[in-house]
Every structure is written in C-alpha cells, then in structure tokens.
Short mmCIF file of C-alpha atoms in Angstrom, two decimals:
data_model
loop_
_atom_site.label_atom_id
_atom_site.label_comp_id
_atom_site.label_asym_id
_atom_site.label_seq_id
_atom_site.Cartn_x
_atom_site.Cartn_y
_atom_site.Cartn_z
CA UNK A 254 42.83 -21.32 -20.58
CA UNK A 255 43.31 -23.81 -23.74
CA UNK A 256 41.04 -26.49 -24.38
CA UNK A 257 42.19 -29.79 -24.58
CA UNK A 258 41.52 -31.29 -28.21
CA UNK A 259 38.79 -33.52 -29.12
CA UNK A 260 39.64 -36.93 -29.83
CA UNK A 261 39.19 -36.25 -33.41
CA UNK A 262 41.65 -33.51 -33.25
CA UNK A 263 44.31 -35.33 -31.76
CA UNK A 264 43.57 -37.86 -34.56
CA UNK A 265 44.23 -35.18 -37.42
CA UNK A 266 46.36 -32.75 -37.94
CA UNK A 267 47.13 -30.35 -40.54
CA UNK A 268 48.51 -30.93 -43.53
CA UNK A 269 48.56 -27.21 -45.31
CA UNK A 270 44.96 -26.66 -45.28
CA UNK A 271 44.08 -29.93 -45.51
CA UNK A 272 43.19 -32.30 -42.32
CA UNK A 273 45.18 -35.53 -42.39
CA UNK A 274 45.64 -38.55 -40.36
CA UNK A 275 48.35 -37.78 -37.53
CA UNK A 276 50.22 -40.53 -38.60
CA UNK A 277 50.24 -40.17 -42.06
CA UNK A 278 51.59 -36.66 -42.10
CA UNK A 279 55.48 -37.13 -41.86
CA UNK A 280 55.11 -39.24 -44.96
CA UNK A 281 53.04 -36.31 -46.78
CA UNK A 282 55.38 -34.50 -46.03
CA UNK A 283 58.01 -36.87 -47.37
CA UNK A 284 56.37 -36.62 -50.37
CA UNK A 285 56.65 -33.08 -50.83
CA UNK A 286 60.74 -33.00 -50.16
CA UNK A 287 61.65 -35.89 -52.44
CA UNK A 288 59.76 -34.21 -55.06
CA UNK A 289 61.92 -30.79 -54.59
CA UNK A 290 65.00 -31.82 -53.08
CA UNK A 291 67.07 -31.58 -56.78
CA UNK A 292 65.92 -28.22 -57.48
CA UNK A 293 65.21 -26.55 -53.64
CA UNK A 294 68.37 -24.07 -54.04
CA UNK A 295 66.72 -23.02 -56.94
CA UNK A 296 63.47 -22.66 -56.13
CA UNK A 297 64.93 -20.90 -52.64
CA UNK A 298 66.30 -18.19 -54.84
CA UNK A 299 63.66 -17.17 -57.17
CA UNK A 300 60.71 -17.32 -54.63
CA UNK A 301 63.13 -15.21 -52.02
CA UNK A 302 64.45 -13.19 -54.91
CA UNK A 303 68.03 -14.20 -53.17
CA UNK A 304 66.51 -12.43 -49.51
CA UNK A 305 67.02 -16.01 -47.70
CA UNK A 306 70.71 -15.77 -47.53
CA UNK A 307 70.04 -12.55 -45.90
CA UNK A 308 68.13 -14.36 -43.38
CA UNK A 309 70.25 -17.12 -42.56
CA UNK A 310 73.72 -14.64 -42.47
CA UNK A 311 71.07 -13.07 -39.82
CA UNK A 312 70.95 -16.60 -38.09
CA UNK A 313 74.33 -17.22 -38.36
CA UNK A 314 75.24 -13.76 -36.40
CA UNK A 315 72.50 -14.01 -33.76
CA UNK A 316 74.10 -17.63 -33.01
CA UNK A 317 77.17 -16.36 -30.97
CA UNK A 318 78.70 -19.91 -32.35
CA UNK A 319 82.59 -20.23 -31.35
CA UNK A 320 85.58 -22.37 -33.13
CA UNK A 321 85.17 -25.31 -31.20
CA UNK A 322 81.52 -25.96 -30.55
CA UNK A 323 78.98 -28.41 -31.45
CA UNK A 324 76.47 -27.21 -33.93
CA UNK A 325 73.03 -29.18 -35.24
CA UNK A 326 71.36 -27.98 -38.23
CA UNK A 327 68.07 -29.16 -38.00
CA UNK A 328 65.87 -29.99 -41.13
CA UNK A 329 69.56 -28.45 -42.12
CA UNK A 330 68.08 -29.59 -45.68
CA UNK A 331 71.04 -28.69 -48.52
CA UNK A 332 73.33 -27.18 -45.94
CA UNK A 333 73.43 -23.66 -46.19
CA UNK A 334 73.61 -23.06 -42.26
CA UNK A 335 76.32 -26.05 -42.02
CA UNK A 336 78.71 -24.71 -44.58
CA UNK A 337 78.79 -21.37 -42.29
CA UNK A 338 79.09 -23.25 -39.20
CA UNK A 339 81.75 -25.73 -40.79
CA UNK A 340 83.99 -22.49 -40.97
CA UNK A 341 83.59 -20.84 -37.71
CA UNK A 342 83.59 -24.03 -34.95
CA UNK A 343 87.07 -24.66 -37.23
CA UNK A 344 88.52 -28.65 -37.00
CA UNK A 345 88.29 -28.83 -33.34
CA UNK A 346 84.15 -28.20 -33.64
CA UNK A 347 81.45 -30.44 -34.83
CA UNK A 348 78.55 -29.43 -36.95
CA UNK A 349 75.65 -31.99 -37.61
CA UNK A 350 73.34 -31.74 -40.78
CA UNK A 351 70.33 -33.40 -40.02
CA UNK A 352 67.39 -33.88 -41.88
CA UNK A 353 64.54 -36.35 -41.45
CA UNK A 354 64.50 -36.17 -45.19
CA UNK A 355 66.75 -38.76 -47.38
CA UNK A 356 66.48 -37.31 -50.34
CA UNK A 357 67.22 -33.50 -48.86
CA UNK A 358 70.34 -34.61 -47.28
CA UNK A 359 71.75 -36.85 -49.98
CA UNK A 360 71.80 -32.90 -51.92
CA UNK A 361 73.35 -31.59 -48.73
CA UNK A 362 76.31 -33.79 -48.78
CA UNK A 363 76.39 -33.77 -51.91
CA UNK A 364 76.72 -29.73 -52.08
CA UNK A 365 78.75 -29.64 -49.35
CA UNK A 366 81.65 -32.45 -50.14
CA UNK A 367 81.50 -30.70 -53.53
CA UNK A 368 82.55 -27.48 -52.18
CA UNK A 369 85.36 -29.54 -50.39
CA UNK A 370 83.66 -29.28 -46.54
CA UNK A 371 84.07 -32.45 -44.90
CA UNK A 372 85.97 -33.13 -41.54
CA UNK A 373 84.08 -31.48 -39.12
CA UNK A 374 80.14 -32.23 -40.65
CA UNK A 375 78.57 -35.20 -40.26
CA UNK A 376 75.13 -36.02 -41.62
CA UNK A 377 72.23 -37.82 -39.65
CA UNK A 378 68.70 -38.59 -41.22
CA UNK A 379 66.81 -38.00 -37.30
CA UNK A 380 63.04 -37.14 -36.96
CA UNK A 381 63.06 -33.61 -35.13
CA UNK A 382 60.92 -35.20 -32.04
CA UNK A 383 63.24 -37.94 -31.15
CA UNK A 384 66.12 -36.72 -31.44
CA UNK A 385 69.44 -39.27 -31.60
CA UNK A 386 71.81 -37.67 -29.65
CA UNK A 387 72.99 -37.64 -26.22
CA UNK A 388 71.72 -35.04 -23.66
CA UNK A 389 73.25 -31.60 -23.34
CA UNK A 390 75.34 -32.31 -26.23
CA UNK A 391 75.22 -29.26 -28.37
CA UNK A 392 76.28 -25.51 -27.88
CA UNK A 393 73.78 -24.51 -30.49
CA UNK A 394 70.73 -25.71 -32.50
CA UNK A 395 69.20 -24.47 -35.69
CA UNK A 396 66.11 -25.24 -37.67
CA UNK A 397 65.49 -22.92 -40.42
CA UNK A 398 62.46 -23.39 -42.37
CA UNK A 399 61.44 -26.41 -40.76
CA UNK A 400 59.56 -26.52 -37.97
CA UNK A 401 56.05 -25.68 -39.53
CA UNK A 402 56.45 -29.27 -41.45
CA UNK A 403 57.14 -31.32 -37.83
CA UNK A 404 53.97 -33.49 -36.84
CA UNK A 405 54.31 -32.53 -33.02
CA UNK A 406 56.10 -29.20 -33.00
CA UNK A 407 55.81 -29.80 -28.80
CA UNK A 408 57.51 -32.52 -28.91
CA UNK A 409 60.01 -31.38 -31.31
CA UNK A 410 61.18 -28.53 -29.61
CA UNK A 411 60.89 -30.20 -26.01
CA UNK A 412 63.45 -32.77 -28.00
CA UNK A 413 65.89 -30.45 -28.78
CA UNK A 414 65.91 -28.71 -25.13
CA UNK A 415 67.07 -31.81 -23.93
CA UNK A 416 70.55 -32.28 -26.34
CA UNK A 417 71.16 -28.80 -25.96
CA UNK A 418 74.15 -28.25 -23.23
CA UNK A 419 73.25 -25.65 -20.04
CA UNK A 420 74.27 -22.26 -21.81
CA UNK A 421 73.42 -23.11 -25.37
CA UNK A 422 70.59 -21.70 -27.56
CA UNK A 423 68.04 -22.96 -30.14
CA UNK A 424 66.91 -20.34 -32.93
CA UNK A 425 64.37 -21.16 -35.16
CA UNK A 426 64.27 -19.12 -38.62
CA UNK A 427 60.71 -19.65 -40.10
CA UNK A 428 58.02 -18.14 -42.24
CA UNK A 429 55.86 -16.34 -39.69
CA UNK A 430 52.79 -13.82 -39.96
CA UNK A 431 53.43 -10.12 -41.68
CA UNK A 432 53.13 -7.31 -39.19
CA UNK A 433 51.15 -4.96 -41.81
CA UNK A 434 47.60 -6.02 -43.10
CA UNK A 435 48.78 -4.43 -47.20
CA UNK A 436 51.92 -6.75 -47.03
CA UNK A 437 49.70 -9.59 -46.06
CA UNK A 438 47.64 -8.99 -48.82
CA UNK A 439 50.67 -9.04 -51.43
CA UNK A 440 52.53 -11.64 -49.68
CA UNK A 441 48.99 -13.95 -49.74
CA UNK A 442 48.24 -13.13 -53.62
CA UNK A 443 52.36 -13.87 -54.59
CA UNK A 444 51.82 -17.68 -52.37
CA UNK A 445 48.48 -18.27 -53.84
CA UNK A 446 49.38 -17.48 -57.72
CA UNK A 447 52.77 -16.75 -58.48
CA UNK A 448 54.41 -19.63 -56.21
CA UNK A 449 52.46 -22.39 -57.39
CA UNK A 450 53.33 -21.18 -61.10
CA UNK A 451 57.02 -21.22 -60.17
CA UNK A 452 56.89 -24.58 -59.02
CA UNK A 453 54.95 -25.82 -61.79
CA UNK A 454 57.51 -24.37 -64.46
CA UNK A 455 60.73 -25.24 -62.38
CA UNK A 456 60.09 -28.45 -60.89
CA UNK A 457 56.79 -29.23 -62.63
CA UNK A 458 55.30 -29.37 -58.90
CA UNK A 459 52.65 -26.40 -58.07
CA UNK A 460 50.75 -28.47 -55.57
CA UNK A 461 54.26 -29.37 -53.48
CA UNK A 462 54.63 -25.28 -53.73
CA UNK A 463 50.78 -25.09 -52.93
CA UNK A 464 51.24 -27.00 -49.80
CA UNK A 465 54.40 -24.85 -48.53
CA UNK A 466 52.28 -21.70 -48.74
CA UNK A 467 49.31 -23.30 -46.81
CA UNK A 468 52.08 -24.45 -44.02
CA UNK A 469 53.34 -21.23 -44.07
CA UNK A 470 49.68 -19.77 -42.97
CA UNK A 471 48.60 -22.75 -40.48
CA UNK A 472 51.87 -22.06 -38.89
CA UNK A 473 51.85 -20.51 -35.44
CA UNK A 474 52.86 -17.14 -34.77
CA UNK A 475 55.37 -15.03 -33.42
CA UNK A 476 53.87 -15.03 -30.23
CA UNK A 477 52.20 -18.18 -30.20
CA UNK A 478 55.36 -20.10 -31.08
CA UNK A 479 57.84 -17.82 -28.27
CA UNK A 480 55.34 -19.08 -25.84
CA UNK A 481 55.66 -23.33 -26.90
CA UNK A 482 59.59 -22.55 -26.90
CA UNK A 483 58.62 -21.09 -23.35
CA UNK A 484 56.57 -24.68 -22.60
CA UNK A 485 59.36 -26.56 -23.86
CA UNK A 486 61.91 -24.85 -20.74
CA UNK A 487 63.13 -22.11 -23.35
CA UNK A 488 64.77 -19.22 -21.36
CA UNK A 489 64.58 -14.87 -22.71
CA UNK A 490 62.62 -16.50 -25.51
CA UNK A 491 62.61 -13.43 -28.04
CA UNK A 492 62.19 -12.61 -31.40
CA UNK A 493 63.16 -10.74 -34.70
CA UNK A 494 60.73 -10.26 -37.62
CA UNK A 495 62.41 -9.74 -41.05
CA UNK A 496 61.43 -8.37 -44.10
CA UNK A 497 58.19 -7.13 -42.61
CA UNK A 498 57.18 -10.41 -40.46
CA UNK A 499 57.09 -12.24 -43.41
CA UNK A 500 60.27 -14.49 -41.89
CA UNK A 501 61.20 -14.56 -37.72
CA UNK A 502 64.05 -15.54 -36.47
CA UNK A 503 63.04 -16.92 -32.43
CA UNK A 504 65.78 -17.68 -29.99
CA UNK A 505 66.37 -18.90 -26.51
CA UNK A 506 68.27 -20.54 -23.99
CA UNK A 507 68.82 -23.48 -21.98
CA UNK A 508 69.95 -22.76 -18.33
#
C-alpha cells in the first residue's frame, strides 16, 4: 500500500534535489528554460553526442502516426518531434507544438518557419496538467524530455488521457534509470562533472545543467512511471529502454 503524504510533503516538492514550495516550482523551472532555450539544440547534441535524434526517430516509428491525424508535441520545446510529424499527417493533419515555456517555443517557431514548415503546426504555450484542448481530440501525444520537469506528473498525464481520441496513444520519451549498476556509475560521474562544465562553457549556466541531472535522478522509473500511466486509464502500458536504460520510451493507449 502507499502512504498518503504528510502535509508537508504535499506542500514541497522536488526541485532536482532540492525541496521547494509546490507552487513555486513551475516558475523554477521557468527559470531554467529561459536561460537555455537559445542554445538547447546545442547543448542536446554535445551532451547526447548526437544519440537523441536516435531516440526521437525511435519515437517517431513507435507512433504509428498517419497523413491526416492530429498530433501534440508536448513540452515539444524547439520542435524536433513536430517537424517529423509536420511531414507524415501531410496538409490534411494537424500537429500542435506546445510548450508551457515562452521562451522554448518562440525557438521552435522560429526553427521551424525557418525551415519553411508552417500550414499544418500550430503553436500553444499550455501547462501539461490543464491541458487547452477539447476532449478526445488527438490521435497521438508526445512528450519527450519533459515530464520529469511537470509539478503534478498525475495530473499531467490524467490531462492528456482525456484529449486523446478512443484508439490513440501517448508515448513519453524520458531520461529513466540505467539497467546495469557500471553504466550507472559512468552515466552519474559524466551528469555530476562533465555536464555542469558543458553548460558552464556553452551557455555559461552549470547550475541550469546541475538541476537537469538531479531531475533526471528524482525522476520515477520505468516501472514506477508504466504504473501512474496505468492510474491515469493508460491501456498495454509498455516500455523500451535505450542506450542501456539511460533514456525509455513508455507508451499506451486510450480505449
């Protein structure tokens, strides 16, 4: 059985390793995206060594998206998924970028109306646990490397069960828990050192990069977060572990 939190607990909540006010967390968080918003392609390359667009084309083939659909990209930040959706639901689909992050999207559209996709993408700034949009809307939702920074990850993913249509399917691509105890080790020592130093010499920011490593370890895991997506009305909730359970990609369905 789970224990109810404390009052205390439901007052705080974690902010990397850090215990926050519950209500001053999405603003923390803020914080940390406006700071690396110019320069998060970047930084997405050299910490991943290029491996995250191996990740997402992973996404993107697990999503069994048609021409046609409606697509939301969730905490779709600069719009990698979207530009890949853009092209398969064709000009009769719909693809959504949303981000709960100004600064994150304004580089999304920006990217993306550069690299002459507009038409079928529209961009929303919508907090993941209210969603804005009508019920059973979508075909498909994805949030890739963004749930771990939602206040109420509950609510969040209860949220997006309800604008999903009967048939569709969320998947969630996140940083998740290594399945060997020697990667842990290397994968803890390159967050703790090396990733901080990156940020600090790219974006003159180590403590934003500090942050997104402790997120990355208060994060639930595999198991832990197929069950919530179970809680939330989820249905053959599974998942994938990549590159050693360092990344997971978690799907399911909405009957």
């Amino acid at each position: 059985m789970i224990e109810k939190n404390s009052h205390q607990d439901q007052e705080t909540i974690d902010f990397g390793y850090q215990k926050v006010k519950r209500q001053e967390k999405e603003s923390l968080v803020a914080d940390v995206f406006h700071s690396v918003a110019a320069k998060y392609d970047l930084m997405n390359d050299v910490m991943s060594m290029g491996i995250h667009r191996v990740w997402k084309r992973f996404t993107i083939d697990c999503s069994g998206v048609r021409p046609g659909q409606k697509v939301l990209d969730l905490a779709g930040g600069t719009g990698d998924l979207t530009a890949k959706f853009s092209r398969i639901v064709g000009e009769q689909g719909e693809v959504v970028l949303a981000d709960i992050n100004n600064s994150m999207l304004k580089v999304g559209r920006d990217k993306l109306r550069d690299k002459g996709i507009v038409g079928n993408v529209s961009y929303v700034q919508a907090n993941a646990e209210q969603l804005p949009f009508p019920d059973d809307h979508f075909d498909c939702i994805t949030i890739a490397f963004g749930l771990r920074n939602v206040t109420d990850k509950d609510a969040a993913l209860r949220s997006m069960f309800r604008v999903l249509k009967p048939g569709g399917r969320l998947l969630v691509l996140e940083f998740s828990k290594p399945v060997a105890k020697p990667l842990s080790k290397v994968y803890d020592a390159y967050s703790f050192h090396i990733l901080p130093k990156m940020g600090q010499l790219i974006v003159n920011d180590p403590d934003s990069y500090r942050y997104l490593a402790e997120s990355i370890r208060m994060h639930p895991d595999q198991e832990t977060l197929k069950g919530m997506m179970e809680q939330a009305g989820f249905e053959q909730a599974s998942y994938y572990n990549l590159t050693g359970g360092i990344v997971a990609l978690h799907r399911g369905y909405k009957f």
